[in-house]
Short mmCIF file of C-alpha atoms and ligand atoms in Angstrom, two decimals:
data_model
loop_
_atom_site.label_atom_id
_atom_site.label_comp_id
_atom_site.label_asym_id
_atom_site.label_seq_id
_atom_site.Cartn_x
_atom_site.Cartn_y
_atom_site.Cartn_z
CA MET A 69 -9.07 5.72 23.75
CA THR A 70 -7.06 8.07 21.60
CA GLU A 71 -7.24 11.72 22.69
CA PHE A 72 -7.84 13.86 19.64
CA THR A 73 -6.53 17.43 19.35
CA ILE A 74 -8.78 18.28 16.37
CA ALA A 75 -12.51 17.52 16.52
CA GLN A 76 -13.12 14.35 14.51
CA GLU A 77 -15.78 15.83 12.26
CA ARG A 78 -16.30 16.72 8.62
CA LYS A 79 -16.73 20.44 7.94
CA VAL A 80 -17.04 22.17 4.57
CA VAL A 81 -16.95 25.97 4.87
CA THR A 82 -15.92 27.06 1.33
CA SER A 83 -16.25 25.68 -2.16
CA ILE A 84 -13.70 22.88 -2.73
CA PRO A 85 -10.95 23.84 -3.38
CA GLY A 86 -11.33 27.05 -1.38
CA PRO A 87 -9.84 30.45 -2.32
CA LYS A 88 -6.56 30.03 -0.41
CA SER A 89 -6.02 26.57 -1.89
CA LYS A 90 -6.68 27.96 -5.38
CA GLU A 91 -4.09 30.67 -4.81
CA LEU A 92 -1.52 28.12 -3.63
CA HIS A 93 -2.32 25.94 -6.62
CA GLU A 94 -1.51 28.84 -8.94
CA ARG A 95 1.84 29.29 -7.19
CA ARG A 96 2.43 25.57 -7.48
CA ARG A 97 1.82 25.60 -11.24
CA LYS A 98 4.71 28.03 -11.66
CA ALA A 99 7.07 26.19 -9.31
CA VAL A 100 6.35 22.47 -9.40
CA SER A 101 6.85 20.08 -12.30
CA ASN A 102 3.71 19.25 -14.24
CA GLY A 103 4.71 15.58 -13.95
CA VAL A 104 3.79 15.59 -10.26
CA GLY A 105 0.03 14.98 -10.04
CA ALA A 106 -2.63 16.29 -7.62
CA ALA A 107 -5.67 14.14 -6.83
CA LEU A 108 -7.41 16.80 -4.72
CA PRO A 109 -5.71 20.22 -4.81
CA VAL A 110 -6.70 21.41 -1.34
CA TYR A 111 -3.63 22.49 0.59
CA ILE A 112 -3.46 20.88 4.01
CA GLU A 113 -2.32 22.88 7.00
CA LYS A 114 -2.64 20.36 9.80
CA ALA A 115 -4.16 17.03 10.70
CA ASN A 116 -5.02 14.80 13.61
CA GLY A 117 -6.48 11.31 13.88
CA ALA A 118 -8.49 10.84 10.69
CA ILE A 119 -9.14 14.53 9.93
CA LEU A 120 -7.27 16.79 7.52
CA VAL A 121 -7.68 20.57 7.90
CA ASP A 122 -7.00 22.71 4.82
CA VAL A 123 -5.81 26.31 4.58
CA ASP A 124 -9.41 27.50 4.12
CA GLY A 125 -10.59 25.80 7.32
CA ASN A 126 -12.34 22.83 5.65
CA GLN A 127 -12.10 19.51 7.47
CA PHE A 128 -11.87 16.33 5.42
CA ILE A 129 -12.42 12.76 6.55
CA ASP A 130 -9.22 11.10 5.40
CA LEU A 131 -9.96 7.75 3.80
CA GLY A 132 -6.53 7.62 2.16
CA SER A 133 -3.92 8.08 4.92
CA GLY A 134 -1.54 9.45 2.28
CA ILE A 135 -1.95 6.05 0.57
CA GLY A 136 -1.79 3.87 3.64
CA VAL A 137 1.05 5.76 5.34
CA VAL A 138 -0.34 7.37 8.48
CA SER A 139 -2.07 4.17 9.56
CA ILE A 140 -1.28 4.94 13.20
CA GLY A 141 -3.24 8.21 12.77
CA HIS A 142 -2.22 11.76 11.90
CA THR A 143 0.03 13.45 14.49
CA ASN A 144 0.13 10.37 16.69
CA GLN A 145 1.51 11.39 20.08
CA GLY A 146 4.02 8.51 20.24
CA VAL A 147 5.45 9.49 16.87
CA ILE A 148 5.58 13.19 17.82
CA ASP A 149 7.47 12.35 21.04
CA ALA A 150 9.90 9.94 19.35
CA VAL A 151 10.67 12.33 16.49
CA SER A 152 10.98 15.40 18.75
CA HIS A 153 13.39 13.62 21.04
CA GLN A 154 15.45 12.12 18.24
CA VAL A 155 15.73 15.29 16.16
CA ALA A 156 17.36 17.04 19.12
CA GLN A 157 19.76 14.13 19.75
CA LEU A 158 21.05 13.07 16.34
CA THR A 159 19.72 13.46 12.80
CA HIS A 160 22.35 11.74 10.67
CA THR A 161 25.63 9.91 10.68
CA LEU A 162 25.09 7.52 7.77
CA PHE A 163 24.61 4.08 9.30
CA THR A 164 27.33 2.54 7.09
CA VAL A 165 29.86 5.10 8.38
CA THR A 166 29.05 5.23 12.11
CA PRO A 167 25.99 3.26 13.26
CA TYR A 168 23.34 4.06 15.87
CA GLU A 169 20.92 1.97 17.93
CA GLN A 170 17.58 3.01 16.37
CA TYR A 171 18.43 1.33 13.04
CA VAL A 172 19.23 -1.94 14.78
CA GLU A 173 16.03 -1.74 16.84
CA VAL A 174 13.82 -1.31 13.74
CA CYS A 175 15.50 -4.37 12.20
CA GLU A 176 14.98 -6.42 15.37
CA LEU A 177 11.29 -5.50 15.50
CA LEU A 178 10.74 -6.30 11.81
CA ASN A 179 12.61 -9.61 12.10
CA LYS A 180 10.39 -10.49 15.04
CA HIS A 181 7.04 -9.58 13.51
CA THR A 182 7.33 -10.63 9.86
CA PRO A 183 5.91 -14.10 9.19
CA GLY A 184 8.27 -17.08 8.91
CA ASN A 185 9.86 -19.23 11.58
CA PHE A 186 13.48 -18.76 10.56
CA GLU A 187 16.41 -16.54 11.33
CA LYS A 188 16.06 -13.14 9.67
CA ARG A 189 17.97 -10.01 8.82
CA SER A 190 16.78 -6.59 7.64
CA ALA A 191 18.17 -3.60 5.76
CA LEU A 192 16.64 -0.11 5.74
CA PHE A 193 16.00 2.28 2.85
CA ASN A 194 13.91 5.37 2.03
CA SER A 195 11.00 4.39 -0.17
CA GLY A 196 8.91 1.43 -1.21
CA SER A 197 10.48 1.43 -4.67
CA GLU A 198 13.93 1.36 -3.15
CA ALA A 199 12.97 -1.59 -0.95
CA VAL A 200 11.67 -3.50 -4.00
CA GLU A 201 14.85 -2.68 -5.97
CA ASN A 202 16.97 -4.01 -3.12
CA ALA A 203 14.86 -7.15 -2.63
CA VAL A 204 15.62 -7.93 -6.28
CA LYS A 205 19.33 -7.32 -5.65
CA PHE A 206 19.34 -9.71 -2.68
CA ALA A 207 17.41 -12.36 -4.62
CA ARG A 208 19.69 -12.19 -7.66
CA LYS A 209 22.85 -12.26 -5.59
CA PHE A 210 21.69 -15.29 -3.58
CA THR A 211 20.25 -17.35 -6.46
CA ARG A 212 22.74 -16.17 -9.11
CA LYS A 213 19.81 -16.00 -11.50
CA PRO A 214 18.59 -12.93 -13.43
CA ALA A 215 14.83 -13.12 -14.04
CA ILE A 216 12.02 -11.66 -11.93
CA ALA A 217 8.33 -12.57 -12.22
CA VAL A 218 5.61 -10.07 -11.30
CA PHE A 219 1.83 -10.24 -11.53
CA ASP A 220 -0.78 -8.56 -13.68
CA HIS A 221 -2.41 -5.54 -11.95
CA GLY A 222 0.65 -5.23 -9.68
CA TYR A 223 2.41 -2.02 -8.70
CA HIS A 224 5.95 -1.76 -7.38
CA GLY A 225 7.15 1.83 -7.83
CA ARG A 226 8.51 4.58 -10.03
CA THR A 227 12.25 3.93 -10.28
CA ASN A 228 13.69 2.43 -13.44
CA LEU A 229 13.53 -1.21 -12.34
CA THR A 230 10.16 -0.91 -10.60
CA MET A 231 8.60 0.90 -13.60
CA ALA A 232 9.28 -2.28 -15.54
CA MET A 233 7.64 -4.31 -12.76
CA ASN A 234 4.33 -2.39 -12.86
CA PHE A 235 1.38 -3.71 -14.82
CA LYS A 236 0.23 -0.33 -16.09
CA ALA A 237 2.35 1.59 -18.59
CA ALA A 238 0.19 4.69 -18.15
CA PRO A 239 0.95 6.82 -16.25
CA TYR A 240 4.00 5.16 -14.73
CA ALA A 241 6.24 4.26 -17.67
CA ASN A 242 4.97 5.86 -20.88
CA GLY A 243 7.79 7.82 -22.45
CA PHE A 244 10.24 7.04 -19.64
CA GLY A 245 11.94 4.00 -21.19
CA PRO A 246 13.99 2.06 -22.01
CA LEU A 247 12.84 -0.12 -19.14
CA ALA A 248 14.88 -2.72 -17.23
CA SER A 249 14.99 -6.19 -18.76
CA SER A 250 14.48 -9.71 -17.31
CA VAL A 251 11.12 -8.73 -15.80
CA TYR A 252 8.18 -10.98 -16.76
CA HIS A 253 4.48 -10.35 -16.19
CA VAL A 254 2.38 -13.32 -15.12
CA PRO A 255 -1.42 -13.74 -14.83
CA MET A 256 -2.84 -12.93 -11.38
CA SER A 257 -5.78 -14.53 -9.58
CA TYR A 258 -8.56 -11.92 -9.82
CA PRO A 259 -11.72 -13.62 -8.51
CA PHE A 260 -14.15 -10.94 -9.78
CA ARG A 261 -12.83 -11.10 -13.34
CA ASP A 262 -11.47 -14.66 -13.69
CA PRO A 263 -13.70 -17.26 -15.36
CA GLU A 264 -16.64 -18.16 -13.09
CA GLY A 265 -15.65 -20.82 -10.54
CA MET A 266 -11.89 -20.68 -11.19
CA THR A 267 -10.15 -21.82 -8.00
CA GLY A 268 -6.97 -20.42 -6.52
CA GLU A 269 -5.15 -23.61 -7.53
CA GLN A 270 -6.33 -23.27 -11.14
CA ALA A 271 -5.28 -19.62 -11.27
CA ALA A 272 -1.87 -20.63 -9.87
CA GLU A 273 -1.54 -23.35 -12.51
CA ARG A 274 -2.17 -20.72 -15.21
CA ALA A 275 0.64 -18.57 -13.73
CA ILE A 276 3.01 -21.53 -13.28
CA VAL A 277 2.63 -22.72 -16.89
CA TYR A 278 3.47 -19.18 -17.94
CA MET A 279 6.57 -19.06 -15.72
CA GLU A 280 7.78 -22.49 -16.87
CA LYS A 281 7.25 -21.86 -20.56
CA HIS A 282 8.03 -18.18 -20.87
CA ILE A 283 10.86 -17.74 -18.33
CA GLY A 284 12.09 -21.14 -17.10
CA ALA A 285 12.74 -21.83 -13.40
CA GLU A 286 16.47 -22.19 -14.07
CA ASP A 287 16.59 -18.47 -14.93
CA LEU A 288 14.02 -17.23 -12.43
CA ALA A 289 15.44 -15.65 -9.25
CA ALA A 290 12.22 -14.51 -7.60
CA ILE A 291 8.49 -14.04 -7.80
CA VAL A 292 7.48 -10.62 -6.47
CA ILE A 293 3.85 -10.41 -5.42
CA GLU A 294 1.56 -8.19 -3.36
CA PRO A 295 -0.58 -10.50 -1.16
CA VAL A 296 -3.34 -7.89 -1.53
CA GLN A 297 -2.68 -5.70 -4.57
CA GLY A 298 -2.70 -1.98 -3.75
CA GLU A 299 -2.84 0.23 -6.85
CA GLY A 300 -4.48 -2.66 -8.73
CA GLY A 301 -7.60 -2.12 -6.62
CA PHE A 302 -7.16 -4.35 -3.56
CA ILE A 303 -7.38 -7.51 -5.63
CA THR A 304 -7.21 -10.41 -3.17
CA PRO A 305 -6.26 -13.70 -4.81
CA ALA A 306 -8.58 -16.71 -4.49
CA PRO A 307 -7.79 -19.02 -1.53
CA GLY A 308 -5.11 -21.55 -2.41
CA PHE A 309 -3.44 -19.35 -5.04
CA LEU A 310 -0.55 -18.13 -2.88
CA THR A 311 0.00 -21.60 -1.42
CA ALA A 312 0.22 -23.25 -4.85
CA ILE A 313 2.65 -20.55 -6.06
CA THR A 314 4.76 -21.15 -2.93
CA LYS A 315 4.88 -24.92 -3.48
CA TRP A 316 6.06 -24.49 -7.06
CA ALA A 317 8.64 -21.85 -6.09
CA LYS A 318 10.14 -24.00 -3.30
CA ALA A 319 10.34 -27.05 -5.58
CA ASN A 320 12.13 -25.01 -8.25
CA GLY A 321 14.65 -22.91 -6.30
CA VAL A 322 12.70 -19.69 -6.89
CA LEU A 323 12.42 -17.12 -4.07
CA ILE A 324 9.22 -15.37 -3.10
CA VAL A 325 9.22 -11.67 -2.28
CA ALA A 326 6.01 -10.41 -0.65
CA ASP A 327 5.62 -6.75 -1.54
CA GLU A 328 3.89 -5.62 1.66
CA VAL A 329 4.59 -1.93 1.06
CA GLN A 330 0.86 -1.08 1.02
CA ALA A 331 -0.76 -4.07 2.75
CA GLY A 332 1.76 -4.53 5.57
CA VAL A 333 2.15 -3.23 9.13
CA ALA A 334 -1.34 -3.68 10.64
CA ARG A 335 -3.30 -2.35 7.63
CA THR A 336 -5.18 -5.61 6.98
CA GLY A 337 -5.81 -6.46 10.64
CA GLN A 338 -2.72 -8.66 10.94
CA TRP A 339 0.89 -7.50 11.15
CA PHE A 340 1.31 -8.56 7.50
CA ALA A 341 -1.20 -9.50 4.80
CA SER A 342 0.91 -12.58 4.02
CA GLU A 343 -0.42 -14.15 7.23
CA PHE A 344 -3.92 -14.82 5.87
CA GLU A 345 -2.85 -17.97 4.01
CA ALA A 346 -0.70 -20.36 6.07
CA GLY A 347 0.77 -22.04 2.98
CA PHE A 348 2.14 -18.75 1.64
CA GLU A 349 5.78 -18.62 2.72
CA PRO A 350 7.66 -15.57 1.44
CA ASP A 351 11.46 -15.55 1.76
CA LEU A 352 11.69 -11.76 1.70
CA PHE A 353 9.33 -8.90 2.57
CA THR A 354 9.37 -5.31 1.33
CA ILE A 355 7.93 -2.89 3.87
CA ALA A 356 7.41 0.87 3.78
CA LYS A 357 4.26 3.00 3.76
CA GLY A 358 2.58 2.40 7.15
CA ILE A 359 5.70 1.74 9.16
CA ALA A 360 6.59 5.13 10.65
CA GLY A 361 3.55 7.43 10.91
CA GLY A 362 4.52 9.45 7.83
CA MET A 363 8.27 9.54 8.39
CA VAL A 364 10.45 8.35 5.53
CA ILE A 365 11.75 4.79 5.85
CA SER A 366 11.47 1.40 4.17
CA ALA A 367 12.88 -2.08 4.68
CA VAL A 368 13.68 -5.44 3.24
CA THR A 369 13.33 -8.21 5.81
CA GLY A 370 13.86 -11.89 5.21
CA ARG A 371 15.79 -15.12 5.45
CA ALA A 372 19.23 -14.58 6.98
CA ASP A 373 21.04 -16.70 4.37
CA ILE A 374 19.61 -14.58 1.53
CA MET A 375 20.10 -11.23 3.26
CA ASP A 376 23.69 -12.12 4.26
CA ALA A 377 24.60 -13.28 0.74
CA ALA A 378 25.17 -9.64 -0.27
CA HIS A 379 28.77 -8.48 0.16
CA PRO A 380 29.58 -5.61 2.58
CA GLY A 381 29.13 -2.28 0.82
CA GLY A 382 26.82 -3.76 -1.83
CA ILE A 383 23.70 -2.53 -0.07
CA GLY A 384 22.95 0.87 1.45
CA GLY A 385 22.53 4.55 0.60
CA THR A 386 23.08 7.92 2.23
CA PHE A 387 19.75 8.39 3.99
CA GLY A 388 18.51 4.80 4.45
CA GLY A 389 17.34 4.14 8.02
CA ASN A 390 17.77 7.77 9.06
CA PRO A 391 17.78 8.11 12.89
CA VAL A 392 14.66 10.30 13.06
CA SER A 393 12.64 8.05 10.75
CA ALA A 394 13.93 4.98 12.57
CA ALA A 395 12.83 6.44 15.93
CA ALA A 396 9.35 7.00 14.46
CA ALA A 397 9.25 3.42 13.17
CA VAL A 398 10.24 2.05 16.57
CA SER A 399 7.37 4.02 18.11
CA VAL A 400 4.82 2.74 15.57
CA LEU A 401 6.00 -0.88 15.77
CA LYS A 402 5.92 -0.79 19.58
CA GLN A 403 2.42 0.69 19.56
CA ILE A 404 1.28 -2.20 17.37
CA GLU A 405 3.04 -4.62 19.74
CA ALA A 406 1.28 -3.06 22.73
CA GLY A 407 -2.10 -4.09 21.28
CA GLY A 408 -5.25 -2.46 19.93
CA VAL A 409 -3.96 -1.46 16.48
CA LEU A 410 -4.66 -4.76 14.68
CA GLU A 411 -8.03 -4.83 16.42
CA ALA A 412 -8.74 -1.31 15.12
CA ALA A 413 -8.19 -2.49 11.53
CA GLN A 414 -10.49 -5.46 12.19
CA ARG A 415 -13.15 -3.14 13.64
CA ILE A 416 -12.97 -0.95 10.52
CA GLU A 417 -13.61 -4.02 8.35
CA ALA A 418 -16.54 -5.00 10.59
CA THR A 419 -18.04 -1.52 10.19
CA LEU A 420 -17.30 -0.96 6.48
CA MET A 421 -17.95 -4.38 4.95
CA PRO A 422 -21.64 -4.77 5.85
CA ARG A 423 -22.39 -1.22 4.74
CA LEU A 424 -20.60 -1.65 1.42
CA LEU A 425 -22.22 -5.03 0.80
CA GLU A 426 -25.55 -3.33 1.43
CA LEU A 427 -24.66 -0.80 -1.30
CA LYS A 428 -23.80 -3.70 -3.58
CA ALA A 429 -27.20 -5.29 -2.96
CA LYS A 430 -28.98 -1.95 -3.62
CA TYR A 431 -27.08 -0.47 -6.57
CA PRO A 432 -26.18 -2.59 -9.62
CA VAL A 433 -23.24 -0.28 -10.45
CA VAL A 434 -21.42 -1.72 -7.42
CA GLY A 435 -19.77 -4.75 -9.00
CA ASP A 436 -17.48 -6.01 -6.26
CA VAL A 437 -16.56 -5.24 -2.66
CA ARG A 438 -13.30 -6.77 -1.47
CA GLY A 439 -10.19 -6.44 0.66
CA ARG A 440 -9.06 -7.11 4.18
CA GLY A 441 -9.12 -5.08 7.41
CA ALA A 442 -8.81 -1.36 6.75
CA MET A 443 -7.92 -2.01 3.10
CA ILE A 444 -11.32 -2.27 1.40
CA ALA A 445 -12.34 -1.37 -2.16
CA ILE A 446 -15.44 -1.08 -4.32
CA GLU A 447 -15.19 -1.83 -8.03
CA PHE A 448 -17.80 -0.03 -10.15
CA VAL A 449 -19.31 -1.56 -13.29
CA GLU A 450 -22.00 -0.67 -15.80
CA ALA A 451 -25.29 -1.95 -14.39
CA GLY A 452 -26.01 -5.50 -15.48
CA SER A 453 -22.48 -6.20 -16.72
CA LYS A 454 -18.87 -6.36 -15.54
CA LYS A 455 -17.81 -3.56 -17.87
CA PRO A 456 -15.57 -1.17 -15.88
CA ASN A 457 -17.39 2.07 -15.05
CA LYS A 458 -14.79 4.81 -14.74
CA GLU A 459 -17.38 7.52 -15.37
CA ILE A 460 -19.38 6.95 -12.20
CA THR A 461 -16.18 6.41 -10.21
CA ASP A 462 -14.93 9.86 -11.27
CA LYS A 463 -18.29 11.43 -10.39
CA LEU A 464 -18.34 9.77 -6.99
CA ILE A 465 -14.81 10.86 -6.18
CA ALA A 466 -15.72 14.44 -7.10
CA HIS A 467 -18.93 14.19 -5.04
CA CYS A 468 -17.01 12.90 -2.00
CA HIS A 469 -14.35 15.59 -2.32
CA GLN A 470 -16.99 18.36 -2.58
CA ASN A 471 -18.53 17.01 0.61
CA GLY A 472 -15.38 16.72 2.69
CA VAL A 473 -14.51 13.06 2.20
CA LEU A 474 -11.10 12.24 0.75
CA VAL A 475 -11.28 9.00 -1.24
CA LEU A 476 -8.75 7.56 -3.66
CA ASN A 477 -9.01 5.90 -7.03
CA ALA A 478 -7.42 2.54 -7.89
CA GLY A 479 -7.66 -0.29 -10.39
CA ILE A 480 -6.31 -0.63 -13.89
CA HIS A 481 -9.49 0.89 -15.37
CA TYR A 482 -9.69 3.62 -12.67
CA ASN A 483 -13.06 2.16 -11.73
CA THR A 484 -12.30 1.29 -8.12
CA LEU A 485 -12.65 3.37 -4.95
CA ARG A 486 -10.30 2.35 -2.19
CA PHE A 487 -10.61 2.96 1.51
CA LEU A 488 -7.39 3.20 3.50
CA PRO A 489 -8.42 5.17 6.59
CA PRO A 490 -6.09 5.88 9.50
CA LEU A 491 -6.77 3.03 11.92
CA VAL A 492 -7.85 5.48 14.66
CA ILE A 493 -10.87 6.58 12.60
CA THR A 494 -14.10 6.44 14.64
CA ASP A 495 -17.12 4.43 13.52
CA GLU A 496 -19.08 7.71 13.45
CA LEU A 497 -16.72 9.17 10.85
CA LEU A 498 -16.74 5.98 8.79
CA ASN A 499 -20.52 5.87 8.74
CA ASP A 500 -20.71 9.57 7.91
CA ALA A 501 -18.33 9.03 4.96
CA ILE A 502 -20.37 6.08 3.67
CA ASP A 503 -23.56 8.17 3.95
CA VAL A 504 -21.90 10.78 1.71
CA LEU A 505 -20.83 8.08 -0.75
CA GLU A 506 -24.29 6.52 -0.82
CA ALA A 507 -25.94 9.89 -1.53
CA GLY A 508 -23.52 10.17 -4.46
CA ILE A 509 -24.33 6.72 -5.82
CA LYS A 510 -28.05 7.47 -5.51
CA ALA A 511 -27.63 10.72 -7.44
CA HIS A 512 -25.37 9.39 -10.18
CA SER A 513 -26.45 5.80 -10.91
C1 PLP B 752 3.54 2.47 -2.99
C2 PLP B 752 4.05 1.15 -3.34
C3 PLP B 752 5.37 0.95 -3.77
C4 PLP B 752 6.30 2.10 -4.01
O1 PLP B 752 6.58 2.80 -2.84
P1 PLP B 752 7.18 4.30 -2.92
O2 PLP B 752 7.47 4.65 -1.50
O3 PLP B 752 6.13 5.15 -3.53
O4 PLP B 752 8.40 4.23 -3.75
C5 PLP B 752 5.80 -0.33 -3.99
N1 PLP B 752 4.98 -1.40 -3.82
C6 PLP B 752 3.71 -1.25 -3.41
C7 PLP B 752 2.85 -2.45 -3.21
C8 PLP B 752 3.19 0.03 -3.17
O5 PLP B 752 1.92 0.19 -2.79
#
């Protein structure tokens, strides 16, 4: 049992946002770029487990984990101890100047726990986008080919290359071009919206024809795919899709990069979401969000021959694999190794799924419930159709926020609610949050 230092309960004591948050938000307006958004402008003072406490004393149930980052729980004691110790020992040398053990240990742990029975290497960076950028560098260097295929509804980041890899232009790319070239968008398997009865193999065939005709395998270095799409609204491809894509890629000298930045590191109830389909065999993995309890670190892990194809000095960066972040990652990875964390994600699915499916049976605006482990989403539609219903989604998010439940939007039509709770969340809190959501659906549908 996790010992909590803040009572794991929802508490709303002011209007949301409260007066102190409003004051801070005014200060922010004058100091922070307008380009940086704010989903819920309550200013958070502290947190523990699955509870956020704001400057006005309100307590929110966190169903976002900072977008799947603090999966191990807010202010996890192992992370606090590892960071406190490390920050007093050594905060920076630059690993490519004079190395340190923590970097090597993170790489060893990732090599051990990523899927694939082959020799592996890793390299560490700062953000998910940076990991994706570097996976593309490794793939191009190894294959000596330029093109990259990505999937509809996918999201890969906000840097110049990754902007071009996202499905949505708004808000990620509009006005920020020119975008990087040699990036091709391919149809994804989206069971809720594909033609009725379309199998994973058929959806893969649709994507493969597109890759053969529009790109050509002789120019295609890698296919980059999220095994469960994050920002796209937790779209989980039909069974057989990832296997058929893998078969084609292997037969055509095309690498597969699994973008596990959101779905990886225990979130789905396995170490990596790629493990759910045995025939899916990525060559490289990009890893970030949930790896270090909120500390800043990301990784590319994969086949040794690909990772070693890059020349010395070609890969790196000033802060990548920082000692303090690396110490936090070692703590998180070892806690997952010790047991109980994957099971916690599975327990969350077992609690959430039946309740959400019950909502689907009761309310025709609930179109689809999907996802894996502690990565579950509801897609809202207009009753009696599959037309995306952004309006009710907005109302429900506002309703949840007013009542002390932090939920996040997702999906290309902004009509999906996603649940990414810290894995230490109690069943009581989960049920309380779903009660709040259901009251909202009842009131607004
Ligand atoms: C968040 C995310 C990224 C980008 O990570 P940043 O740390 O925000 O740069 C890339 N890929 C996926 C799947 C993500 O969810």
